[in-house]
Amino acid sequence: VNGLLEAGVRRVVYAVGDPDPRVNGRGARLLREAGVQVESGLLEAEAEALNEGFMMRLRRKRPFIRLKSGASLDGKTALANGESRWITGEAARADVQRWRAQSAAVLTSASTVLADNPRLDVRIETPRQPLRVILDRRRVVKKGAKILAPPGRVLIFAAASAAKSRQTAPEKFGDATIERVKRKGSHLDLARVFARLAELQVNEVLVEAGPRLSAALLGAGLVDEWLVYLAPKLLGRDARPIAALPRLKRLKDAPGFELRESTIVGNDVRLRLRPRKKG
Ligand SMILES: NC(=O)c1ccc[n+]([C@@H]2O[C@H](COP(=O)([O-])OP(=O)(O)OC[C@H]3O[C@@H](n4cnc5c(N)ncnc54)[C@H](OP(=O)(O)O)[C@@H]3O)[C@@H](O)[C@H]2O)c1
């Protein structure tokens, strides 16, 4: 603001205000008081889209959550025996690297860590490694799991004892940090997990999980964007679904998505979906 006033700027047009309560609207007010003509809203939607994670964190106190799934043409993500590497091709996996690189955190479940032993790090050039987050309610991930190896930090969320919402003293597990969160029903409270990530300044999270956690997030309205890599192959009826959602009785209750983009990536298709707003 001072810089603009000193430079003698008479008219300021900005795209979107900063929702941070410490600054929200103050700059515009000071400029107006100094006699500068101030307007907002120019390319507002585009500016919001560029800063979606930041806006989400400040307004909703949680990060922007992007779920990634790799599936077959018949909507399956793993064989019945758990084998899922690799349904999609090399180009799709390289594409996932870019999404990881732009995320402040990559989140998965202990169940997927045990099944696939993924690293979930970024193997392309990147200014930072995302924080790798594991939901491990029962602390079943063992030392030696590839996800615990450098580079990058690892945060494990485990269940808190019934009395405490979050333990204050940090616990270590090798180089990883353990934080305790309360349960909701029989699982970790996902809302608390994401609220904590927002506190840690995480704007965007990429979730790479299997059918149960994916279903839980979709069911809880905790998916802001869904990236589905569809491989043109068939895995058969006893393979695992992309999301293990409960049975529906009426088609009109089927969760729907808006198709924002479909792109050919190697021999697969990447769909970018946004949940359809209700009403
Ligand atoms: N194709 C892909 O994109 C892809 C990606 C990742 C994994 N996979 C495959 O998926 C399979 C693993 O699937 P999965 O279903 O066992 O694991 P998952 O969906 O990754 O995670 C399941 C765990 O999530 C937690 N969870 C479930 N509902 C929850 C809720 N409402 N709130 C909070 N936490 C909740 C539970 O942990 P607690 O029981 O401890 O509470 C549950 O054990 C593997 O075969 C893997 O290969 C495929």
CSV table of C-alpha atoms and ligand atoms in Angstrom, one decimal:
chain,number,residue,atom,x,y,z
A,1,VAL,CA,0.0,0.0,0.0
A,2,ASN,CA,2.7,2.5,0.9
A,3,GLY,CA,4.6,1.7,-2.3
A,4,LEU,CA,1.5,2.4,-4.4
A,5,LEU,CA,0.9,5.7,-2.6
A,6,GLU,CA,4.5,6.8,-2.8
A,7,ALA,CA,4.5,5.9,-6.5
A,8,GLY,CA,1.4,8.2,-7.0
A,9,VAL,CA,-0.8,5.5,-8.4
A,10,ARG,CA,-4.4,7.0,-8.7
A,11,ARG,CA,-6.4,3.9,-9.7
A,12,VAL,CA,-6.0,0.3,-8.5
A,13,VAL,CA,-7.8,-2.7,-10.0
A,14,TYR,CA,-7.4,-6.0,-8.3
A,15,ALA,CA,-8.7,-9.5,-8.8
A,16,VAL,CA,-9.6,-10.9,-5.5
A,17,GLY,CA,-9.1,-9.9,-1.9
A,18,ASP,CA,-6.8,-11.8,0.5
A,19,PRO,CA,-9.2,-13.7,2.9
A,20,ASP,CA,-6.5,-13.8,5.6
A,21,PRO,CA,-8.3,-12.0,8.5
A,22,ARG,CA,-5.1,-10.1,9.4
A,23,VAL,CA,-5.2,-8.3,6.1
A,24,ASN,CA,-8.7,-8.8,4.6
A,25,GLY,CA,-9.9,-5.5,3.0
A,26,ARG,CA,-7.4,-3.4,4.9
A,27,GLY,CA,-5.2,-2.5,1.9
A,28,ALA,CA,-8.2,-1.4,-0.2
A,29,ARG,CA,-9.6,0.7,2.6
A,30,LEU,CA,-6.3,2.5,3.2
A,31,LEU,CA,-6.0,3.2,-0.5
A,32,ARG,CA,-9.5,4.6,-0.7
A,33,GLU,CA,-8.9,6.7,2.4
A,34,ALA,CA,-5.9,8.2,0.6
A,35,GLY,CA,-8.2,9.1,-2.4
A,36,VAL,CA,-7.2,6.3,-4.7
A,37,GLN,CA,-9.9,4.8,-6.9
A,38,VAL,CA,-10.1,1.1,-6.0
A,39,GLU,CA,-12.0,-1.6,-7.9
A,40,SER,CA,-12.0,-5.4,-7.5
A,41,GLY,CA,-13.2,-8.5,-9.3
A,42,LEU,CA,-11.1,-8.3,-12.5
A,43,LEU,CA,-10.5,-12.0,-13.6
A,44,GLU,CA,-11.8,-13.0,-10.2
A,45,ALA,CA,-12.6,-16.6,-11.1
A,46,GLU,CA,-9.2,-17.1,-12.7
A,47,ALA,CA,-7.4,-15.6,-9.7
A,48,GLU,CA,-9.5,-17.8,-7.3
A,49,ALA,CA,-8.5,-20.9,-9.4
A,50,LEU,CA,-4.8,-20.0,-9.2
A,51,ASN,CA,-5.0,-19.8,-5.4
A,52,GLU,CA,-7.6,-22.5,-4.7
A,53,GLY,CA,-5.6,-24.2,-1.9
A,54,PHE,CA,-4.7,-21.0,-0.1
A,55,MET,CA,-8.3,-19.7,-0.3
A,56,MET,CA,-9.7,-23.1,0.9
A,57,ARG,CA,-7.3,-23.1,3.9
A,58,LEU,CA,-8.2,-19.6,5.0
A,59,ARG,CA,-11.9,-19.8,4.4
A,60,ARG,CA,-12.7,-23.4,5.4
A,61,LYS,CA,-9.7,-24.1,7.6
A,62,ARG,CA,-8.7,-27.2,5.6
A,63,PRO,CA,-6.6,-27.8,2.6
A,64,PHE,CA,-7.9,-28.3,-1.0
A,65,ILE,CA,-8.2,-32.0,-1.3
A,66,ARG,CA,-7.4,-33.8,-4.5
A,67,LEU,CA,-8.0,-37.5,-4.7
A,68,LYS,CA,-6.1,-39.5,-7.3
A,69,SER,CA,-7.2,-43.0,-8.4
A,70,GLY,CA,-5.9,-45.3,-11.1
A,71,ALA,CA,-8.6,-47.6,-12.4
A,72,SER,CA,-9.5,-50.0,-15.2
A,73,LEU,CA,-12.3,-49.5,-17.7
A,74,ASP,CA,-14.6,-51.5,-15.4
A,75,GLY,CA,-13.8,-49.1,-12.5
A,76,LYS,CA,-11.5,-51.4,-10.6
A,77,THR,CA,-8.4,-50.3,-8.7
A,78,ALA,CA,-6.8,-53.6,-7.6
A,79,LEU,CA,-7.2,-57.4,-8.1
A,80,ALA,CA,-9.0,-59.2,-5.3
A,81,ASN,CA,-5.6,-60.3,-4.0
A,82,GLY,CA,-4.6,-56.7,-3.7
A,83,GLU,CA,-2.3,-56.5,-6.7
A,84,SER,CA,-2.6,-53.1,-8.3
A,85,ARG,CA,0.8,-52.3,-9.7
A,86,TRP,CA,0.5,-51.1,-12.4
A,87,ILE,CA,-3.0,-50.7,-13.8
A,88,THR,CA,-2.1,-47.5,-15.6
A,89,GLY,CA,1.0,-46.9,-17.8
A,90,GLU,CA,4.3,-45.1,-17.4
A,91,ALA,CA,3.0,-41.8,-18.8
A,92,ALA,CA,0.2,-41.7,-16.2
A,93,ARG,CA,2.6,-42.4,-13.4
A,94,ALA,CA,4.9,-39.6,-14.7
A,95,ASP,CA,1.9,-37.3,-14.7
A,96,VAL,CA,1.1,-38.2,-11.1
A,97,GLN,CA,4.6,-37.0,-10.2
A,98,ARG,CA,3.6,-33.5,-11.4
A,99,TRP,CA,0.6,-33.5,-9.2
A,100,ARG,CA,2.6,-34.7,-6.2
A,101,ALA,CA,5.2,-31.9,-6.8
A,102,GLN,CA,2.5,-29.2,-6.7
A,103,SER,CA,1.0,-30.5,-3.5
A,104,ALA,CA,2.2,-29.5,-0.1
A,105,ALA,CA,1.3,-33.0,1.2
A,106,VAL,CA,0.6,-36.4,-0.1
A,107,LEU,CA,-1.7,-38.5,2.1
A,108,THR,CA,-2.4,-42.3,2.2
A,109,SER,CA,-3.5,-45.0,4.6
A,110,ALA,CA,-1.6,-47.6,6.5
A,111,SER,CA,-3.6,-50.2,4.6
A,112,THR,CA,-2.2,-48.9,1.3
A,113,VAL,CA,1.3,-48.7,2.7
A,114,LEU,CA,1.2,-52.3,3.8
A,115,ALA,CA,-0.3,-53.5,0.5
A,116,ASP,CA,1.9,-51.5,-1.9
A,117,ASN,CA,4.9,-50.2,0.0
A,118,PRO,CA,4.9,-47.0,-2.0
A,119,ARG,CA,7.5,-44.2,-1.6
A,120,LEU,CA,5.1,-41.4,-2.5
A,121,ASP,CA,7.9,-39.0,-3.0
A,122,VAL,CA,8.6,-36.7,-6.0
A,123,ARG,CA,11.2,-38.1,-8.4
A,124,ILE,CA,11.2,-35.2,-10.9
A,125,GLU,CA,12.9,-31.9,-10.4
A,126,THR,CA,11.0,-30.1,-7.6
A,127,PRO,CA,11.7,-27.2,-5.3
A,128,ARG,CA,10.4,-29.2,-2.4
A,129,GLN,CA,9.3,-32.7,-1.4
A,130,PRO,CA,5.7,-32.8,-0.2
A,131,LEU,CA,5.0,-33.8,3.4
A,132,ARG,CA,4.0,-37.5,3.3
A,133,VAL,CA,1.1,-38.2,5.6
A,134,ILE,CA,0.0,-41.7,6.7
A,135,LEU,CA,-3.3,-42.4,8.5
A,136,ASP,CA,-2.2,-45.1,10.8
A,137,ARG,CA,-4.8,-45.3,13.5
A,138,ARG,CA,-3.4,-48.6,15.0
A,139,ARG,CA,0.3,-47.9,14.3
A,140,VAL,CA,0.8,-50.9,12.0
A,141,VAL,CA,3.4,-49.3,9.6
A,142,LYS,CA,6.8,-50.8,10.4
A,143,LYS,CA,10.2,-49.2,10.3
A,144,GLY,CA,11.7,-50.1,6.9
A,145,ALA,CA,8.5,-49.1,5.0
A,146,LYS,CA,9.8,-47.2,1.9
A,147,ILE,CA,7.5,-44.2,2.6
A,148,LEU,CA,9.5,-43.5,5.8
A,149,ALA,CA,12.8,-43.1,3.9
A,150,PRO,CA,14.2,-39.7,2.9
A,151,PRO,CA,13.8,-37.4,1.1
A,152,GLY,CA,11.0,-35.3,2.7
A,153,ARG,CA,9.2,-35.3,6.0
A,154,VAL,CA,6.7,-37.9,7.2
A,155,LEU,CA,3.8,-37.3,9.5
A,156,ILE,CA,1.8,-40.2,10.9
A,157,PHE,CA,-1.7,-39.6,12.4
A,158,ALA,CA,-2.6,-42.2,15.0
A,159,ALA,CA,-5.5,-42.5,17.4
A,160,ALA,CA,-5.4,-40.5,20.6
A,161,SER,CA,-6.5,-42.0,23.8
A,162,ALA,CA,-10.2,-41.3,24.4
A,163,ALA,CA,-9.6,-38.4,26.8
A,164,LYS,CA,-7.3,-36.2,24.6
A,165,SER,CA,-8.1,-34.6,21.3
A,166,ARG,CA,-4.4,-34.2,20.4
A,167,GLN,CA,-1.3,-34.9,22.4
A,168,THR,CA,1.0,-31.9,22.7
A,169,ALA,CA,4.4,-33.6,23.1
A,170,PRO,CA,5.7,-34.7,19.7
A,171,GLU,CA,6.4,-38.4,19.3
A,172,LYS,CA,9.0,-39.7,16.9
A,173,PHE,CA,9.1,-42.9,14.9
A,174,GLY,CA,12.6,-42.9,13.3
A,175,ASP,CA,12.6,-39.6,11.4
A,176,ALA,CA,8.8,-39.5,11.2
A,177,THR,CA,6.6,-37.5,13.5
A,178,ILE,CA,3.5,-39.0,15.1
A,179,GLU,CA,0.5,-36.9,16.0
A,180,ARG,CA,-2.6,-38.1,17.8
A,181,VAL,CA,-6.1,-37.3,16.7
A,182,LYS,CA,-9.4,-38.3,18.1
A,183,ARG,CA,-11.5,-41.0,16.5
A,184,LYS,CA,-14.9,-40.5,14.9
A,185,GLY,CA,-16.7,-43.8,15.1
A,186,SER,CA,-14.1,-46.5,14.6
A,187,HIS,CA,-11.7,-44.5,12.4
A,188,LEU,CA,-9.6,-41.3,12.8
A,189,ASP,CA,-11.7,-38.1,12.5
A,190,LEU,CA,-10.9,-37.0,9.0
A,191,ALA,CA,-12.0,-33.4,9.6
A,192,ARG,CA,-9.5,-33.1,12.4
A,193,VAL,CA,-6.8,-34.6,10.3
A,194,PHE,CA,-7.3,-32.0,7.6
A,195,ALA,CA,-7.8,-29.2,10.1
A,196,ARG,CA,-4.4,-30.1,11.5
A,197,LEU,CA,-2.8,-30.1,8.0
A,198,ALA,CA,-4.2,-26.6,7.5
A,199,GLU,CA,-2.6,-25.5,10.7
A,200,LEU,CA,0.6,-26.8,9.3
A,201,GLN,CA,0.1,-24.4,6.4
A,202,VAL,CA,-0.7,-27.2,3.9
A,203,ASN,CA,-2.8,-25.6,1.1
A,204,GLU,CA,-3.1,-28.6,-1.2
A,205,VAL,CA,-3.2,-32.4,-0.4
A,206,LEU,CA,-3.0,-35.2,-2.9
A,207,VAL,CA,-4.7,-38.3,-1.5
A,208,GLU,CA,-3.4,-41.6,-3.0
A,209,ALA,CA,-5.5,-44.3,-1.3
A,210,GLY,CA,-7.5,-47.4,-2.0
A,211,PRO,CA,-11.3,-48.0,-2.2
A,212,ARG,CA,-12.2,-47.6,1.5
A,213,LEU,CA,-10.5,-44.3,2.3
A,214,SER,CA,-11.5,-43.0,-1.1
A,215,ALA,CA,-15.2,-43.8,-0.4
A,216,ALA,CA,-14.9,-42.3,3.1
A,217,LEU,CA,-13.6,-39.0,1.7
A,218,LEU,CA,-16.2,-38.9,-1.1
A,219,GLY,CA,-18.9,-39.7,1.4
A,220,ALA,CA,-17.8,-36.9,3.8
A,221,GLY,CA,-17.6,-34.3,1.1
A,222,LEU,CA,-13.8,-34.1,1.5
A,223,VAL,CA,-12.9,-34.4,-2.2
A,224,ASP,CA,-12.6,-31.1,-4.0
A,225,GLU,CA,-11.2,-32.6,-7.2
A,226,TRP,CA,-10.9,-36.2,-8.3
A,227,LEU,CA,-8.2,-37.2,-10.8
A,228,VAL,CA,-9.1,-40.6,-12.3
A,229,TYR,CA,-6.6,-42.3,-14.6
A,230,LEU,CA,-8.6,-44.8,-16.6
A,231,ALA,CA,-6.6,-47.6,-18.2
A,232,PRO,CA,-8.2,-49.4,-21.2
A,233,LYS,CA,-8.2,-52.8,-19.6
A,234,LEU,CA,-10.6,-55.0,-17.7
A,235,LEU,CA,-10.0,-56.4,-14.2
A,236,GLY,CA,-13.1,-58.5,-13.8
A,237,ARG,CA,-15.9,-58.6,-11.3
A,238,ASP,CA,-14.1,-59.7,-8.2
A,239,ALA,CA,-11.5,-56.9,-8.5
A,240,ARG,CA,-11.7,-54.1,-6.0
A,241,PRO,CA,-13.8,-51.0,-6.9
A,242,ILE,CA,-12.5,-47.5,-7.3
A,243,ALA,CA,-14.5,-46.5,-4.2
A,244,ALA,CA,-16.2,-48.9,-1.9
A,245,LEU,CA,-19.4,-46.9,-1.5
A,246,PRO,CA,-22.6,-48.3,0.1
A,247,ARG,CA,-25.2,-49.8,-2.1
A,248,LEU,CA,-27.7,-47.4,-3.7
A,249,LYS,CA,-31.4,-48.0,-4.1
A,250,ARG,CA,-32.1,-45.1,-6.5
A,251,LEU,CA,-30.1,-43.8,-9.4
A,252,LYS,CA,-31.0,-40.3,-8.4
A,253,ASP,CA,-28.9,-40.7,-5.2
A,254,ALA,CA,-25.8,-41.6,-7.2
A,255,PRO,CA,-23.0,-39.1,-6.4
A,256,GLY,CA,-22.4,-37.1,-9.5
A,257,PHE,CA,-19.4,-35.1,-10.8
A,258,GLU,CA,-18.7,-32.4,-13.3
A,259,LEU,CA,-16.2,-33.4,-15.9
A,260,ARG,CA,-13.8,-30.5,-16.1
A,261,GLU,CA,-11.2,-32.1,-18.4
A,262,SER,CA,-10.3,-35.3,-20.1
A,263,THR,CA,-6.8,-35.8,-21.4
A,264,ILE,CA,-5.1,-38.7,-23.1
A,265,VAL,CA,-2.0,-39.5,-21.1
A,266,GLY,CA,0.0,-42.3,-22.9
A,267,ASN,CA,-2.5,-45.1,-23.4
A,268,ASP,CA,-4.7,-43.9,-20.5
A,269,VAL,CA,-7.2,-41.1,-20.0
A,270,ARG,CA,-7.0,-38.7,-17.2
A,271,LEU,CA,-10.4,-37.3,-16.0
A,272,ARG,CA,-10.5,-34.2,-13.8
A,273,LEU,CA,-13.8,-34.3,-11.9
A,274,ARG,CA,-15.4,-31.9,-9.5
A,275,PRO,CA,-18.2,-32.9,-7.2
A,276,ARG,CA,-21.5,-31.7,-8.4
A,277,LYS,CA,-23.0,-29.1,-6.1
A,278,LYS,CA,-26.2,-30.2,-4.5
A,279,GLY,CA,-29.5,-28.3,-5.1
B,1,LIG,N1,-5.2,-47.7,-8.0
B,1,LIG,C1,-5.0,-46.8,-7.1
B,1,LIG,O1,-5.0,-45.6,-7.4
B,1,LIG,C2,-4.7,-47.2,-5.8
B,1,LIG,C3,-4.1,-46.3,-4.9
B,1,LIG,C4,-3.9,-46.7,-3.6
B,1,LIG,C5,-4.2,-48.0,-3.2
B,1,LIG,N2,-4.7,-48.8,-4.1
B,1,LIG,C6,-5.0,-50.2,-3.7
B,1,LIG,O2,-6.0,-50.2,-2.7
B,1,LIG,C7,-5.8,-51.3,-1.8
B,1,LIG,C8,-5.9,-50.9,-0.4
B,1,LIG,O3,-7.3,-50.5,-0.2
B,1,LIG,P1,-7.9,-50.4,1.2
B,1,LIG,O4,-9.4,-50.2,1.0
B,1,LIG,O5,-7.4,-51.6,2.0
B,1,LIG,O6,-7.1,-49.2,1.8
B,1,LIG,P2,-7.4,-47.6,1.8
B,1,LIG,O7,-8.7,-47.3,1.2
B,1,LIG,O8,-6.2,-46.9,1.3
B,1,LIG,O9,-7.5,-47.3,3.3
B,1,LIG,C9,-8.4,-48.0,4.2
B,1,LIG,C10,-8.2,-47.4,5.6
B,1,LIG,O10,-8.7,-46.1,5.6
B,1,LIG,C11,-9.2,-45.8,6.9
B,1,LIG,N3,-10.6,-45.4,6.8
B,1,LIG,C12,-11.6,-46.0,6.2
B,1,LIG,N4,-12.7,-45.3,6.4
B,1,LIG,C13,-12.4,-44.2,7.1
B,1,LIG,C14,-13.2,-43.2,7.6
B,1,LIG,N5,-14.5,-43.1,7.5
B,1,LIG,N6,-12.5,-42.3,8.4
B,1,LIG,C15,-11.2,-42.3,8.5
B,1,LIG,N7,-10.4,-43.4,8.1
B,1,LIG,C16,-11.0,-44.3,7.4
B,1,LIG,C17,-9.2,-47.2,7.7
B,1,LIG,O11,-8.2,-47.1,8.6
B,1,LIG,P3,-8.4,-47.7,10.1
B,1,LIG,O12,-9.2,-49.0,10.0
B,1,LIG,O13,-7.1,-47.8,10.7
B,1,LIG,O14,-9.2,-46.6,10.8
B,1,LIG,C18,-9.0,-48.2,6.6
B,1,LIG,O15,-8.3,-49.3,7.0
B,1,LIG,C19,-4.5,-51.9,-2.1
B,1,LIG,O16,-4.7,-53.1,-2.8
B,1,LIG,C20,-3.8,-50.9,-3.0
B,1,LIG,O17,-3.0,-51.5,-4.0
B,1,LIG,C21,-4.9,-48.5,-5.3
